CSV table of C-alpha atoms in Angstrom, one decimal:
chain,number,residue,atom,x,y,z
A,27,UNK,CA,96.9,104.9,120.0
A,28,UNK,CA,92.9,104.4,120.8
A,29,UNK,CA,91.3,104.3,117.0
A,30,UNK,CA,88.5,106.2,118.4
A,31,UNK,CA,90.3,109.6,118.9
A,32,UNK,CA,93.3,109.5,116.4
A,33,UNK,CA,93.3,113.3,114.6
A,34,UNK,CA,95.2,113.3,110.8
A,35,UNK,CA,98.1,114.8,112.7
A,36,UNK,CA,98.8,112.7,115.7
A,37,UNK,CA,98.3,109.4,112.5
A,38,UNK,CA,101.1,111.6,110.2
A,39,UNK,CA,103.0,111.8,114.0
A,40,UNK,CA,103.2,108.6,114.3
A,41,UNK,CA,104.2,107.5,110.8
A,42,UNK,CA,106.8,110.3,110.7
A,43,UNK,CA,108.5,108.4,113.7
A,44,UNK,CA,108.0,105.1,111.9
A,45,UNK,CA,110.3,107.1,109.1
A,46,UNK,CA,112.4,108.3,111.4
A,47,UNK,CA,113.6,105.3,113.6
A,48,UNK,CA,114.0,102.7,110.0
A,49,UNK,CA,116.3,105.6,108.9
A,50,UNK,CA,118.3,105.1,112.3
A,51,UNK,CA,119.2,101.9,110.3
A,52,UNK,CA,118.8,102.0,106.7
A,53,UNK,CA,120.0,103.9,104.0
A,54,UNK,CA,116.6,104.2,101.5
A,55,UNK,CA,115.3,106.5,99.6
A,56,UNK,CA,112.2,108.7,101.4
A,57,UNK,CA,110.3,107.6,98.1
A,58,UNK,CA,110.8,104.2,98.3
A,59,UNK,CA,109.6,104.2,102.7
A,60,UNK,CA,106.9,106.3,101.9
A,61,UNK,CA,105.6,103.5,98.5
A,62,UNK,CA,106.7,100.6,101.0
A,63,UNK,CA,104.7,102.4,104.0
A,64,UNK,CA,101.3,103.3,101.3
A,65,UNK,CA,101.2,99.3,101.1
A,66,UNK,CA,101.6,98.4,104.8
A,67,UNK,CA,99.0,100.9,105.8
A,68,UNK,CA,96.8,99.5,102.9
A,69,UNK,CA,97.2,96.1,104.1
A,70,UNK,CA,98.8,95.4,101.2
A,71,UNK,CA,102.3,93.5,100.2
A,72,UNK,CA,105.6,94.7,98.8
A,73,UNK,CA,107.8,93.6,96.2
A,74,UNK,CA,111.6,94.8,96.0
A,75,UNK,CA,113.5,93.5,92.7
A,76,UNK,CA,117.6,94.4,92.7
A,77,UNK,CA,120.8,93.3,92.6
A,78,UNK,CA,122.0,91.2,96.0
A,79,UNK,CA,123.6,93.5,99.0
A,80,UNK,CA,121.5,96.3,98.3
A,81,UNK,CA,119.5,96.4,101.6
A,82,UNK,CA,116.6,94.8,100.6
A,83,UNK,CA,116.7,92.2,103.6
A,84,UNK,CA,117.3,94.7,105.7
A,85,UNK,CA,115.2,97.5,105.5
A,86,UNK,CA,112.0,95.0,105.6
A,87,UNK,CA,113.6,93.6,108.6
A,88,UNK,CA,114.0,97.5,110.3
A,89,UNK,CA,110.2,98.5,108.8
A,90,UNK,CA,109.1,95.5,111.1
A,91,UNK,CA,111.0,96.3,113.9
A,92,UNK,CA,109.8,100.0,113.6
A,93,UNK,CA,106.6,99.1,114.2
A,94,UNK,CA,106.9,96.2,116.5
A,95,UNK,CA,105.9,93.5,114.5
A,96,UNK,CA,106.4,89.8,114.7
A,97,UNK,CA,109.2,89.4,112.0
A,98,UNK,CA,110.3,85.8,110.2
A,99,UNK,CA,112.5,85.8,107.0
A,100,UNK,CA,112.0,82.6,104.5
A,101,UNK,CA,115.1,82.2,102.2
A,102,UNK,CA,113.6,80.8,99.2
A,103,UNK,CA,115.4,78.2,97.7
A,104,UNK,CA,115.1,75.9,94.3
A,105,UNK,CA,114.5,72.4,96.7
A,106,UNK,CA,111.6,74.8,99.3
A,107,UNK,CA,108.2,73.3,99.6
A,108,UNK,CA,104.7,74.9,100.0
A,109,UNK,CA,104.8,73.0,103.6
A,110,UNK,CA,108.3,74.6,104.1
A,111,UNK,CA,106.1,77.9,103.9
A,112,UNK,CA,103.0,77.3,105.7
A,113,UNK,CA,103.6,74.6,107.8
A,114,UNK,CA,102.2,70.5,108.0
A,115,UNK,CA,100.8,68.3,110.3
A,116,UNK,CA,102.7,66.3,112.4
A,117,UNK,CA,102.8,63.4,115.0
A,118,UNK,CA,103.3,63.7,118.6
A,119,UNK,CA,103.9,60.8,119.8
A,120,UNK,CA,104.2,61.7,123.5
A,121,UNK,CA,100.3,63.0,123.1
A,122,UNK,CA,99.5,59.6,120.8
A,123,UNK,CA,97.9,62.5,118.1
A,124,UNK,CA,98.7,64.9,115.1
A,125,UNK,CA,99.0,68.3,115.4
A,126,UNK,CA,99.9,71.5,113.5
A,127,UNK,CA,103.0,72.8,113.6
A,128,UNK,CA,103.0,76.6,111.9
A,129,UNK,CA,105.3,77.6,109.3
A,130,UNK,CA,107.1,80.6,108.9
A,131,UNK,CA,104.7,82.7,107.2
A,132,UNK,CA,102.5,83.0,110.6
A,133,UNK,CA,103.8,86.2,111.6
A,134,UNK,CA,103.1,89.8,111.0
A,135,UNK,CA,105.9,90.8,108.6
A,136,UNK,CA,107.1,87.9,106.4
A,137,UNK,CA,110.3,88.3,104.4
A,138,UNK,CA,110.3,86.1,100.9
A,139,UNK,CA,113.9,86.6,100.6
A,140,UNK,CA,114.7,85.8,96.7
A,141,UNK,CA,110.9,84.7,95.9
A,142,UNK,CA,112.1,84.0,92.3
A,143,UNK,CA,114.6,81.3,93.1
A,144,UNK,CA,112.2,78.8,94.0
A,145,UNK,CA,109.8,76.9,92.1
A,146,UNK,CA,106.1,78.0,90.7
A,147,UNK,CA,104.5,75.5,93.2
A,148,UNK,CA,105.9,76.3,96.0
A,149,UNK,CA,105.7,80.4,95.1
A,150,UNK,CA,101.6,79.8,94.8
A,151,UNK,CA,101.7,78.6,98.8
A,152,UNK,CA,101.8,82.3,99.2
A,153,UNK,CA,99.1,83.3,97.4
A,154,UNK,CA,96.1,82.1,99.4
A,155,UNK,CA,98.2,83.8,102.4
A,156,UNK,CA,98.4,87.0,100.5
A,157,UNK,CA,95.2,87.2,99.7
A,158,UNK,CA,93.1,85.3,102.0
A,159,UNK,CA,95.1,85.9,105.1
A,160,UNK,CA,94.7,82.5,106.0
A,161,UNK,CA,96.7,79.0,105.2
A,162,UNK,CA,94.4,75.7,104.5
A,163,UNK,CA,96.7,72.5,105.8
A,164,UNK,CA,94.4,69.3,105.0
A,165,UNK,CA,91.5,70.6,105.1
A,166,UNK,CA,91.7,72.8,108.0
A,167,UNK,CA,91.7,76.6,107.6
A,168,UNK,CA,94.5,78.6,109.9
A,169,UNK,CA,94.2,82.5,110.5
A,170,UNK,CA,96.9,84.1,110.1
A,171,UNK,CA,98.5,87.6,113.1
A,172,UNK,CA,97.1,90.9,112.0
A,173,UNK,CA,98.4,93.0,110.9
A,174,UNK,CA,99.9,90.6,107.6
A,175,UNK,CA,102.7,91.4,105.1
A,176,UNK,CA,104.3,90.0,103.2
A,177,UNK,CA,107.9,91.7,101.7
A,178,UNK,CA,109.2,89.8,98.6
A,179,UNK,CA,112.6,90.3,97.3
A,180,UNK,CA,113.8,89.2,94.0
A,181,UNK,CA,116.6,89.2,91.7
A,182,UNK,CA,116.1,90.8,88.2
A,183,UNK,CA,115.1,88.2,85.9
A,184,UNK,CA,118.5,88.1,83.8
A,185,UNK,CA,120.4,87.0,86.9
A,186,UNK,CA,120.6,82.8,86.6
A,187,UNK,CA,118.9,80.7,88.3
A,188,UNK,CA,115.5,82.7,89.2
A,189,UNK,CA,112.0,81.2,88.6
A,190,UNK,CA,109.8,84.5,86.9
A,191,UNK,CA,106.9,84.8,89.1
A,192,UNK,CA,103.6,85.1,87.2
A,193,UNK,CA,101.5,87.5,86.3
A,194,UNK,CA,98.9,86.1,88.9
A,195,UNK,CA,101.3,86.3,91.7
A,196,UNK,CA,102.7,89.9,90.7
A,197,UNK,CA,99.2,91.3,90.6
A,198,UNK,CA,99.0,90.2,93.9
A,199,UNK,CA,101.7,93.1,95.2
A,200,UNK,CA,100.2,96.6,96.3
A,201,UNK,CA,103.5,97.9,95.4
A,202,UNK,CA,106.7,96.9,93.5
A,203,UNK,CA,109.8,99.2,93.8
A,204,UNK,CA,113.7,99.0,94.0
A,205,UNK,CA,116.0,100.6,95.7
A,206,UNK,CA,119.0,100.8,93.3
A,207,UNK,CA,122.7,101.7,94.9
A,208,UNK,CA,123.3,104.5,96.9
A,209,UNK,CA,125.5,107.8,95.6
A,210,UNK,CA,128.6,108.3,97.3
A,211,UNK,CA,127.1,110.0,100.6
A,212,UNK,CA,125.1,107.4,101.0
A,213,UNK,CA,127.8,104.5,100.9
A,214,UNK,CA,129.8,106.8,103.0
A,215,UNK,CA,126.9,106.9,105.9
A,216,UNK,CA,127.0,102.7,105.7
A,217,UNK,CA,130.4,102.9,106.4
A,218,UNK,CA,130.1,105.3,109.2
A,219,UNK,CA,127.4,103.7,110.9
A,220,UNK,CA,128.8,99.8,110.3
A,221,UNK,CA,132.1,102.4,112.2
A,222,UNK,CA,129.7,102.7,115.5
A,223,UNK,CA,127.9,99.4,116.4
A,224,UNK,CA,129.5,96.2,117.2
A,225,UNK,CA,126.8,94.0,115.5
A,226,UNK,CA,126.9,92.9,111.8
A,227,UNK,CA,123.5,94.3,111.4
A,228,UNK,CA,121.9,97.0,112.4
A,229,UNK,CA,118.5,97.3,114.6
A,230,UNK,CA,115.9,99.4,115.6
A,231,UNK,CA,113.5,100.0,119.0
A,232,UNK,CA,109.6,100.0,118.2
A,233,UNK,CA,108.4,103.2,116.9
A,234,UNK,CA,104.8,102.2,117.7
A,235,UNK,CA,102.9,98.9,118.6
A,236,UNK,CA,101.1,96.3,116.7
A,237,UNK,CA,97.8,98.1,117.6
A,238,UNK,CA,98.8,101.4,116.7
A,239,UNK,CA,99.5,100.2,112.9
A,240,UNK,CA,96.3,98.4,112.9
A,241,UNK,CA,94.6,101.7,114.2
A,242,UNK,CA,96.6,103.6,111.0
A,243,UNK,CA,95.3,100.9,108.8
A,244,UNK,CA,91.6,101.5,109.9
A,245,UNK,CA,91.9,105.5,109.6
A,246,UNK,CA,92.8,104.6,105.7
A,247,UNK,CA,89.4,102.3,105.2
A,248,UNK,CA,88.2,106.4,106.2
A,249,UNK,CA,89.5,108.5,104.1
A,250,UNK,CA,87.1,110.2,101.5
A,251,UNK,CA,88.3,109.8,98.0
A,252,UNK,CA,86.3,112.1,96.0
A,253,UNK,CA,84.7,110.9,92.6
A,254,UNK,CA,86.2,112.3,90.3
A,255,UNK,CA,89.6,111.6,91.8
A,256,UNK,CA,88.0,107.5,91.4
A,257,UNK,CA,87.3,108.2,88.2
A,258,UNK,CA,90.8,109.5,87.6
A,259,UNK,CA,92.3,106.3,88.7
A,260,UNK,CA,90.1,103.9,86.5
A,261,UNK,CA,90.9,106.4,83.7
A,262,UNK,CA,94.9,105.6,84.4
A,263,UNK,CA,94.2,101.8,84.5
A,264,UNK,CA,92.0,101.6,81.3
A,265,UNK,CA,94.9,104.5,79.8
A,266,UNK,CA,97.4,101.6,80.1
A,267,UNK,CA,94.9,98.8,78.5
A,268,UNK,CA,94.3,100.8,75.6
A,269,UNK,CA,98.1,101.5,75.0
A,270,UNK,CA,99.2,99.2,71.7
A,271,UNK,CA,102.5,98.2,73.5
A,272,UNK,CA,100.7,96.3,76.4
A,273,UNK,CA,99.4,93.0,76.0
A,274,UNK,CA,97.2,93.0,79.0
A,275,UNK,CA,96.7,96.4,81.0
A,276,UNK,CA,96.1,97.3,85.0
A,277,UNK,CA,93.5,95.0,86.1
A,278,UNK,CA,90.3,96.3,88.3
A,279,UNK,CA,92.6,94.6,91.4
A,280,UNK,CA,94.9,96.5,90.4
A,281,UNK,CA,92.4,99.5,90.5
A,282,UNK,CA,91.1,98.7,94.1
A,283,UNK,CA,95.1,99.0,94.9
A,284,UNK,CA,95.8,102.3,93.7
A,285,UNK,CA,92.9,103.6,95.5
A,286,UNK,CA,93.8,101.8,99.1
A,287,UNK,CA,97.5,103.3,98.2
A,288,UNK,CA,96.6,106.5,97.9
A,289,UNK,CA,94.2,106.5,100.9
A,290,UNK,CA,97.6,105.2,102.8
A,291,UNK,CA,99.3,107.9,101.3
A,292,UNK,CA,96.6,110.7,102.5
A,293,UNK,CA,96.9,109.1,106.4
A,294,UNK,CA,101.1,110.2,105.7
A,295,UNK,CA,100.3,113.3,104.8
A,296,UNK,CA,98.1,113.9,107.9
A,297,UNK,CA,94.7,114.2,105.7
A,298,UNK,CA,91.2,112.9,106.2
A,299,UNK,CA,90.9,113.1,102.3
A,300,UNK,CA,93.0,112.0,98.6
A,301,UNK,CA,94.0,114.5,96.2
A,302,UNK,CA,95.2,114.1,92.4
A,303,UNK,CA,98.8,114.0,93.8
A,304,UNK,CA,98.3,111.1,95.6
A,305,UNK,CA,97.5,109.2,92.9
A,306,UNK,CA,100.2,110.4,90.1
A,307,UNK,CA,103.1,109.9,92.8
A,308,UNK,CA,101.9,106.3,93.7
A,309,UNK,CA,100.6,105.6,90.4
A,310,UNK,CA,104.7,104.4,88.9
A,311,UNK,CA,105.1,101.3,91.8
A,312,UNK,CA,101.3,100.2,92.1
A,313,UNK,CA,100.6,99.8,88.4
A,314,UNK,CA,104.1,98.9,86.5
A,315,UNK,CA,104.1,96.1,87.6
A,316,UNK,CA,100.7,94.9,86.4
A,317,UNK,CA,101.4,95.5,83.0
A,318,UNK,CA,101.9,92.6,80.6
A,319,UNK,CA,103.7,93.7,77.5
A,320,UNK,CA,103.6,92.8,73.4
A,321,UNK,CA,106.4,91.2,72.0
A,322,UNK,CA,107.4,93.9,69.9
A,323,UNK,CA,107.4,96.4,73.1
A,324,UNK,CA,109.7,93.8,75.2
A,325,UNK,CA,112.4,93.7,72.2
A,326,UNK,CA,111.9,97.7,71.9
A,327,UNK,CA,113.0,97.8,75.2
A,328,UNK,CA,109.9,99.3,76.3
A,329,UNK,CA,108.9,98.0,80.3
A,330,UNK,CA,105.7,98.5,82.6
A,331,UNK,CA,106.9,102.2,83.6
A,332,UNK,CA,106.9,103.4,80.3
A,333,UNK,CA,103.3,103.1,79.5
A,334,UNK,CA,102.4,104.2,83.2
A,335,UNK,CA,104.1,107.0,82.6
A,336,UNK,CA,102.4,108.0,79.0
A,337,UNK,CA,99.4,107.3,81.0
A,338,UNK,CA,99.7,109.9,83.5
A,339,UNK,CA,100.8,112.3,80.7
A,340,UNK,CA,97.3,111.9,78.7
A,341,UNK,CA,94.8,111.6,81.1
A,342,UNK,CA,93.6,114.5,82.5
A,343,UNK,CA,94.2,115.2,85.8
A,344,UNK,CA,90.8,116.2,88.0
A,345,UNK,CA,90.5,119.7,89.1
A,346,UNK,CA,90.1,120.1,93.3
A,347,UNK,CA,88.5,122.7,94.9
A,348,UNK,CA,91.3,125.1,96.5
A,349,UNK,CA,90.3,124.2,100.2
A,350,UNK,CA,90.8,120.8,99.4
A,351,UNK,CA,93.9,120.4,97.9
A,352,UNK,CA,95.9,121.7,101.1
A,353,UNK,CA,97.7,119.7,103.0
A,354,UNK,CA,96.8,119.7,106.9
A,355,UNK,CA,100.4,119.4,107.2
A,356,UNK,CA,101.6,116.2,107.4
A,357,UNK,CA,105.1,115.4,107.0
A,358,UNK,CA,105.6,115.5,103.3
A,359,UNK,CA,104.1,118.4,100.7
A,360,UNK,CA,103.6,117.8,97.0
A,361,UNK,CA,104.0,120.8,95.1
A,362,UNK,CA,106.8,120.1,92.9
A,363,UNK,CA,106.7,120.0,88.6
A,364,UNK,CA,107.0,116.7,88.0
A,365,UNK,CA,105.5,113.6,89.3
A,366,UNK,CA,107.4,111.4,91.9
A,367,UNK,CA,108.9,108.3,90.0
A,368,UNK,CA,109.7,105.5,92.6
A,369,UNK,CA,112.0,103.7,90.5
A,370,UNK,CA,113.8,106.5,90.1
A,371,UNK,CA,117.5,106.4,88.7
A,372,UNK,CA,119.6,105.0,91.3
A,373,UNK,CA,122.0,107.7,91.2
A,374,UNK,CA,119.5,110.2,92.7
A,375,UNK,CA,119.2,108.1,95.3
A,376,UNK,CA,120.1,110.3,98.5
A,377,UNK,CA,121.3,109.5,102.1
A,378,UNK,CA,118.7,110.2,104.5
A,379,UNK,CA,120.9,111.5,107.5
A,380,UNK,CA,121.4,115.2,106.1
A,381,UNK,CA,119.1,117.9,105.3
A,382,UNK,CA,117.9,115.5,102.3
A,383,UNK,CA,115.6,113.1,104.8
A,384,UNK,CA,113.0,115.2,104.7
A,385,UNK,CA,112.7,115.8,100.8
A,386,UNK,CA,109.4,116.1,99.9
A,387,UNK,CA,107.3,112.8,98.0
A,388,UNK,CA,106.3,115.5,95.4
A,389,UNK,CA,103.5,115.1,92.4
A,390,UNK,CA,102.3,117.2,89.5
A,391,UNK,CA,100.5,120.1,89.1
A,392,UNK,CA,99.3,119.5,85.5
A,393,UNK,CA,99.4,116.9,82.7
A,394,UNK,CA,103.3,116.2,80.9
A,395,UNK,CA,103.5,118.3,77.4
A,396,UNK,CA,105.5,116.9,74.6
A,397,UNK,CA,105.2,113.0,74.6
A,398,UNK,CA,105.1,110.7,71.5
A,399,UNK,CA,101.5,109.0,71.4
A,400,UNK,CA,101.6,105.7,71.8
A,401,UNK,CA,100.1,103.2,69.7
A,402,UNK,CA,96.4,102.5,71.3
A,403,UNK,CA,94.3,99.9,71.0
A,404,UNK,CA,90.3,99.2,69.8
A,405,UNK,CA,89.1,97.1,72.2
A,406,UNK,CA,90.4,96.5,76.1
A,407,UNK,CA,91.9,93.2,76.8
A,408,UNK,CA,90.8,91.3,79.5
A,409,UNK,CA,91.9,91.9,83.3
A,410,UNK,CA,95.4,89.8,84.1
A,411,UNK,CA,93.8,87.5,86.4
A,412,UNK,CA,90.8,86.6,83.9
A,413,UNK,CA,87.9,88.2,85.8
A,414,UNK,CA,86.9,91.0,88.3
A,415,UNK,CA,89.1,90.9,91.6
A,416,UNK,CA,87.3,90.0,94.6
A,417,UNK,CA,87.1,92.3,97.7
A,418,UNK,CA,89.4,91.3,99.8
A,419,UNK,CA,89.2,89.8,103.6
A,420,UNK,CA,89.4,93.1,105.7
A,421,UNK,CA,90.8,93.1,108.7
């Protein structure tokens, strides 16, 4: 794939395989690829919280293989170091000198298998990685393979023995979701499919190469994303900071990763430009997250979600000229009621091996009707990370 002749269709092509082959393998809800794939094409990084055995391992493991990354999997562990993660410098003695040996985390698609069960310190050696794209090992700076992402798993925080990351390192993400169990359909696929292979787990061939996804990434930096469509997101973000059940709203970095979401999202689609839909069915698993809530909310039972959601439901969705708000027929349509939630109840989870792997990623035509207001606050609180996100290092 040659970046200088890609069209929207042959890009939505292309992903549509992606799709395709890491459904060969995994049982996952379209929903929670197409959130997963919005963060890879936005060079972003993915967070999946369940329960253990749920396919979290290996669905990152497939999305890698689908697009012919470089894949390494880090178990984390209570006794891991930060060295453990990126690497040290060692002696060789045959050569009389030190030298670098690279950790795990030097390759395209890192798996941080059970991120929560090891310690603060050694969760932070991921966040210059994340962010930087680049390790510093006494004193000397190390690049790390474009594409980089990085796939976090965790256990939900009740579970014993977990380490809750901060709100620092969970702003971080592009994208949180979870998968939840299959329905019965689903389970019953696993079975068939564990029925025809002789290997414990399942594989995939490449879909496309390393270049190609870097050539999808850059056709997202392209997409036009209208004003008012920009001001729509901010709108969302400063609609959660203002709610009186959150302690500290979506901060601007959490802003910028809405917008390179929905850009991703557009490049699915097969479109050279956003629309409102975008936005509302990405807006559950790249904000939620981000949300820090009071007291009172957390023993009301309120989470992140739930003032996402009252978000979308008050803010006024932008109108789009008709000629712009058609697809040019990428693989997914979103003209459905309601908007997409990606965490979703588990029991609507479907197989996708039937007529249901093409259902459509849909979004909302119109604002909700009927919510309760929620309390709302006088003055904004500031970002989660204390100040204005940086731009990050583009690839």
């Amino acid at each position: 794939m040659n970046e200088t002749n890609v069209t929207p269709d042959e890009a939505a092509a292309a992903v549509r395989t992606i799709l395709e082959r890491i459904e060969e393998a995994a049982v996952v809800d379209r929903r929670m690829l197409f959130a997963m794939l919005s963060a890879v094409l936005a060079r972003g990084h993915v967070l999946l919280e369940d329960v253990p055995g749920t396919g979290k391992t290996v669905t990152a493991r497939v999305i890698a293989e689908a697009m012919g990354l470089e894949f390494t999997r880090i178990q984390f562990t209570p006794d891991l170091l930060p060295s453990d993660v990126t690497g040290s410098t060692v002696y060789d003695e045959h050569a009389g000198e030190f030298e670098f040996a690279k950790g795990p985390v030097f390759a395209n698609v890192v798996l941080a298998d059970e991120i929560n069960r090891a310690p603060p310190k050694t969760q932070a050696a991921l966040l210059e990685a994340m962010e930087e794209r680049q390790v510093s090992i006494d004193g000397t700076t190390y690049d790390l393979p474009r594409p980089f992402i990085v796939i976090a798993t965790q256990n939900p925080i009740e579970q014993e023995g977990t380490f809750r990351l901060p709100e620092a390192q969970r702003d971080r993400f592009s994208v949180k979701t979870s998968f939840g169990y299959p329905d019965f359909d689903g389970e019953m696929g696993l079975l068939e499919r564990r029925a025809n292979r002789r290997t414990l787990s399942p594989s995939v061939d490449p879909a496309v190469t390393p270049n190609s996804v870097r050539v999808l990434q850059m056709l997202a930096e392209e997409v036009d994303v209208d004003e008012k469509i920009r001001e729509y997101i901010v709108e969302l973000a400063r609609a959660t900071r203002r709610d009186g059940r959150a302690e500290i709203g979506v901060s601007p970095r959490g802003v910028q990763r809405v917008f390179e979401a929905a850009r991703a999202a557009a490049i699915i689609d097969g479109r050279s430009f956003v629309t409102p839909d975008d936005v509302k069915r990405l807006a559950q698993p790249t904000m939620a997250h981000r949300v820090v809530l009071t007291t009172e909310a957390t023993v009301e039972g309120v989470d992140g979600t739930d003032v996402v959601r009252y978000a979308l439901e008050t803010v006024d969705v932008p109108a789009v000229a008709p000629d712009e708000d058609e697809s040019d027929g990428g693989p997914e349509s979103t003209d459905a009621d309601e908007p997409a939630d990606a965490d979703e109840s588990p029991t609507e989870r479907q197989a996708p091996d039937g007529s249901e792997a093409d259902q459509e990623i849909a979004g909302t035509d119109g604002r909700s009707r009927g919510a309760e207001p929620a309390p709302s606050r006088s003055a904004e609180p500031a970002p989660a990370d204390g100040s204005p996100a940086s731009d990050r290092d583009d690839a």
